[in-house]
Coordinates of C-alpha atoms in Angstrom, one line a residue:
M1 CA 81.4 36.0 -36.5
A2 CA 78.4 35.6 -35.0
K3 CA 79.5 32.9 -32.9
A4 CA 81.9 35.7 -31.8
L5 CA 79.8 38.4 -31.5
T6 CA 77.5 36.1 -28.8
E7 CA 80.0 35.1 -27.4
R8 CA 81.8 38.6 -26.9
S9 CA 78.7 39.8 -25.4
K10 CA 78.1 37.5 -24.0
S11 CA 82.1 38.4 -21.5
T12 CA 80.4 41.4 -21.0
R13 CA 77.9 40.8 -19.4
G14 CA 79.6 38.3 -16.9
K15 CA 81.4 41.1 -16.4
S16 CA 79.6 43.8 -15.9
R17 CA 77.5 41.1 -13.3
E18 CA 80.8 40.6 -11.3
A19 CA 81.3 44.6 -11.9
G20 CA 77.9 44.7 -10.5
V21 CA 78.8 42.3 -6.9
A22 CA 81.2 43.4 -4.1
S23 CA 83.5 41.4 -2.5
P24 CA 83.6 39.7 0.8
A25 CA 86.5 42.5 1.5
R26 CA 84.4 45.6 0.9
Q27 CA 81.2 43.9 2.3
R28 CA 83.0 43.5 5.5
L29 CA 84.1 47.0 5.1
W30 CA 81.0 48.6 4.9
R31 CA 79.0 45.9 7.4
D32 CA 82.2 47.1 9.6
L33 CA 81.4 51.0 9.7
A34 CA 77.6 50.4 9.7
L35 CA 78.5 49.2 13.3
I36 CA 80.2 51.9 14.6
V37 CA 78.2 54.0 13.2
I38 CA 74.9 52.1 14.6
A39 CA 76.1 51.2 18.8
P40 CA 76.9 54.9 19.3
A41 CA 73.9 56.0 17.8
L42 CA 72.1 53.2 20.4
L43 CA 73.7 54.3 23.4
Y44 CA 72.5 58.1 22.8
L45 CA 69.0 57.0 22.6
L46 CA 69.1 54.3 25.2
A47 CA 71.1 57.8 27.3
C48 CA 68.6 59.8 25.8
L49 CA 65.2 57.5 28.0
F50 CA 66.2 57.4 31.0
T51 CA 68.1 61.1 31.3
Y52 CA 64.6 62.3 30.6
S53 CA 63.3 64.7 32.5
P54 CA 60.0 66.7 31.9
T55 CA 62.2 70.0 33.2
D56 CA 63.8 70.1 30.0
P57 CA 62.0 71.3 27.1
G58 CA 61.0 68.5 24.2
W59 CA 58.5 68.5 21.7
S60 CA 55.0 68.2 24.3
H61 CA 56.6 71.3 26.0
S62 CA 58.3 74.3 26.3
G63 CA 60.0 73.1 29.9
S64 CA 62.1 75.3 31.4
V65 CA 63.8 77.9 29.2
V66 CA 66.1 79.1 32.4
A67 CA 67.0 75.8 34.5
P68 CA 70.2 73.9 32.3
V69 CA 68.9 70.8 30.2
Q70 CA 68.9 67.9 32.4
N71 CA 69.2 65.2 29.2
L72 CA 72.5 63.6 28.9
G73 CA 72.3 63.7 24.5
G74 CA 71.7 67.4 25.4
R75 CA 69.0 69.5 23.6
A76 CA 68.8 67.1 21.0
G77 CA 68.0 64.5 23.1
A78 CA 66.1 66.0 25.2
W79 CA 64.0 66.4 22.1
I80 CA 64.4 63.0 20.8
A81 CA 62.9 61.2 23.9
D82 CA 59.9 63.1 24.2
V83 CA 58.7 62.7 21.5
L84 CA 59.0 59.0 21.7
L85 CA 57.9 59.1 25.1
F86 CA 54.9 60.6 23.6
L87 CA 54.4 58.2 21.7
F88 CA 54.8 54.9 23.1
G89 CA 55.2 55.3 26.0
Y90 CA 57.9 53.6 29.1
A91 CA 57.6 50.7 25.4
A92 CA 59.9 53.5 23.7
F93 CA 63.1 51.9 25.7
L94 CA 62.1 48.9 23.9
V95 CA 62.6 51.2 20.5
P96 CA 66.3 51.1 20.5
V97 CA 66.2 47.0 21.5
A98 CA 63.8 47.1 18.2
L99 CA 66.4 50.0 15.9
G100 CA 68.9 47.5 17.4
A101 CA 67.3 44.1 15.8
V102 CA 66.6 45.7 12.4
A103 CA 69.8 46.6 12.2
W104 CA 71.6 42.9 13.2
I105 CA 69.1 41.4 10.9
A106 CA 70.3 43.9 7.7
L107 CA 73.9 43.6 8.1
F108 CA 73.8 39.8 9.4
G109 CA 71.6 37.8 8.7
L110 CA 69.8 34.7 9.9
G111 CA 71.7 32.5 8.4
E112 CA 71.0 29.3 5.9
E113 CA 69.5 27.4 8.3
D114 CA 66.8 30.0 9.3
E115 CA 63.2 28.6 8.5
L116 CA 61.0 32.0 10.1
G117 CA 62.8 34.9 8.4
P118 CA 63.8 38.5 8.1
A119 CA 60.3 39.5 7.9
L120 CA 58.0 37.6 9.9
R121 CA 61.1 38.2 12.3
L122 CA 61.0 42.6 11.6
V123 CA 56.7 42.3 12.1
G124 CA 57.8 39.9 16.1
T125 CA 59.9 42.8 17.2
F126 CA 57.4 45.5 15.3
G127 CA 54.2 43.4 16.7
F128 CA 55.5 43.8 20.0
L129 CA 56.8 46.4 20.8
F130 CA 53.1 48.3 19.3
G131 CA 51.1 45.5 21.6
A132 CA 53.4 47.0 24.4
T133 CA 52.5 50.3 24.8
G134 CA 48.8 49.0 24.0
M135 CA 49.2 47.4 27.0
L136 CA 50.4 49.4 29.0
H137 CA 47.5 52.0 28.2
V138 CA 44.4 48.8 29.1
R139 CA 46.2 48.9 31.9
L140 CA 47.9 52.4 32.7
I141 CA 45.1 54.3 31.7
G142 CA 43.6 54.2 35.8
V143 CA 46.6 55.0 37.6
Y144 CA 48.3 57.8 34.8
A145 CA 44.7 58.6 33.3
Q146 CA 46.4 62.0 31.6
D147 CA 49.5 61.2 31.4
V148 CA 49.1 59.9 27.8
A149 CA 53.0 59.0 28.0
R150 CA 52.9 56.5 31.1
A151 CA 50.4 54.6 29.9
G152 CA 51.1 53.7 26.3
G153 CA 51.8 57.3 24.8
V154 CA 49.7 57.9 21.3
I155 CA 49.8 54.7 20.0
G156 CA 49.7 52.3 22.8
Q157 CA 46.2 55.2 23.0
A158 CA 45.1 54.8 20.1
L159 CA 44.9 50.6 19.8
G160 CA 43.4 50.1 23.3
K161 CA 40.8 52.9 22.5
T162 CA 39.6 50.7 19.7
L163 CA 40.1 47.0 20.8
Q164 CA 37.9 48.2 24.5
A165 CA 35.6 49.3 22.2
G166 CA 35.6 46.3 20.2
F167 CA 35.9 43.8 22.6
G168 CA 35.8 44.8 25.9
P169 CA 38.4 45.3 28.2
L170 CA 38.5 41.7 28.7
G171 CA 39.2 40.9 25.0
A172 CA 41.2 43.7 25.0
N173 CA 43.8 42.6 27.1
L174 CA 43.3 38.9 26.3
F175 CA 44.3 40.2 22.3
L176 CA 46.3 42.4 23.9
I177 CA 48.6 38.7 25.1
V178 CA 48.0 36.7 22.1
L179 CA 50.3 39.8 20.0
L180 CA 52.3 39.9 22.6
L181 CA 52.6 35.9 23.2
V182 CA 53.1 35.6 18.9
S183 CA 55.3 38.6 18.6
V184 CA 58.0 36.9 21.1
T185 CA 57.7 33.7 19.1
L186 CA 57.9 35.4 15.6
A187 CA 61.0 37.3 17.0
T188 CA 62.8 35.1 19.2
G189 CA 61.9 32.0 17.2
L190 CA 60.1 30.7 21.3
S191 CA 59.1 27.8 20.8
W192 CA 55.3 28.0 24.8
F193 CA 55.2 23.7 23.7
W194 CA 59.0 24.1 24.3
V195 CA 58.6 25.7 27.5
M196 CA 56.3 24.9 28.8
E197 CA 58.1 20.9 28.6
K198 CA 60.7 22.7 30.3
I199 CA 58.4 24.9 34.2
G200 CA 56.6 20.7 33.8
A201 CA 60.2 18.7 34.3
G202 CA 60.7 21.5 36.7
V203 CA 57.8 21.0 39.0
L204 CA 57.9 17.5 38.5
A205 CA 62.0 17.7 39.8
L206 CA 61.2 19.9 42.7
P207 CA 60.1 17.1 45.6
E208 CA 63.2 15.1 44.7
L209 CA 65.4 18.7 44.7
L210 CA 63.5 19.1 48.4
R211 CA 64.5 16.3 49.7
R212 CA 67.2 16.8 48.5
K213 CA 67.4 19.3 50.0
T214 CA 66.0 19.0 53.2
Q215 CA 69.2 15.8 53.3
Q216 CA 71.6 18.3 53.0
A217 CA 69.7 20.1 56.2
E218 CA 69.8 18.1 58.5
E219 CA 73.2 16.4 57.6
W220 CA 74.5 20.3 57.8
K221 CA 72.1 19.9 61.3
R222 CA 74.1 17.3 62.5
T223 CA 77.8 18.1 61.4
R224 CA 76.9 21.8 63.6
E225 CA 75.6 19.5 66.7
L226 CA 78.6 17.0 66.3
R227 CA 81.3 20.5 66.4
E228 CA 79.3 22.3 69.3
E229 CA 79.1 19.4 71.4
R230 CA 83.3 19.2 70.4
Q231 CA 83.9 22.7 71.6
E232 CA 82.1 22.1 74.8
V233 CA 84.0 19.0 75.6
R234 CA 87.3 20.9 74.6
K235 CA 85.9 23.8 77.4
S236 CA 85.2 21.7 79.7
E237 CA 88.2 19.9 79.6
A238 CA 89.9 23.4 79.1
Q239 CA 88.8 24.2 82.6
R240 CA 89.0 20.7 84.5
Q241 CA 93.3 21.4 83.8
A242 CA 93.3 24.9 85.1
K243 CA 91.8 24.1 88.0
R244 CA 93.9 21.2 88.1
E245 CA 97.4 21.4 91.0
P246 CA 100.6 22.3 88.8
V247 CA 102.5 18.8 88.8
R248 CA 105.3 19.5 90.6
I249 CA 108.6 16.9 89.5
E250 CA 111.3 16.3 92.6
P251 CA 115.3 15.7 92.1
P252 CA 114.8 11.9 92.5
A253 CA 117.3 11.4 95.6
P254 CA 121.2 9.8 95.3
P255 CA 120.9 6.9 95.8
V256 CA 123.0 5.3 98.6
V257 CA 126.6 3.0 98.0
E258 CA 127.3 0.8 101.2
K259 CA 131.1 0.0 100.8
S260 CA 132.6 -3.2 100.8
E261 CA 134.7 -4.6 103.9
R262 CA 137.5 -3.8 102.1
A263 CA 136.9 -0.2 101.7
K264 CA 136.0 0.1 105.0
R265 CA 139.3 -1.5 105.9
E266 CA 141.7 0.8 103.2
T267 CA 140.1 4.5 105.1
Q268 CA 140.9 3.3 108.1
I269 CA 143.7 5.0 110.2
P270 CA 146.6 2.9 110.8
L271 CA 146.9 3.2 114.8

């Protein structure tokens, strides 16, 4: 009896475990529904950012009350774009890309052959976003001193000022460059040694490429010269033919046939 109860409890746990795990068809359904919702939302966010206008009402300023809203996303889109630009500056255009990468990893995963994993991919994506805000602040603060939104936003201002106060302008630039390169490696798995090998191979192949292009240019020039010579010859021949007198063809004279003695005698009139 105890054995039967144990087997019954195992079967019950197995059924409940199977019931807790969604079937592949249901997972595919939820993934398709999420994709249908997320893709238009990201497009809406991009449209709001690209059609941002300072005259629209927003979070950081009141804007014009009388003028119509120029943002394609309406009043809500104007507010969203204003908040993102105030926080991230021009790096706000990378926010939809980062959110798209997060949604892709959450919906489709990275495959079993991926060695970095989703956590490092997300760290690299957001690291690149924050590094871009800091770099924009460090490089553009002299140009847009009064406009924080254009110089990396509030986040870029905090990051750039902290790095410049601790490491100076040179150290801040170097740190942000390293952060961007490391973030690209973590987000995409790109090997910079592979990039350097490709660049080196391209530089070594450049002389051969230049020599081949030079030969092709010389052959093309020679072909063009020959074509021009043929055209000149044809033109001179046409002019010479035009100056010649036309050839007159006269009909041949009829042949003179001498009559024989008999024919002469027959044609004589008898006396």
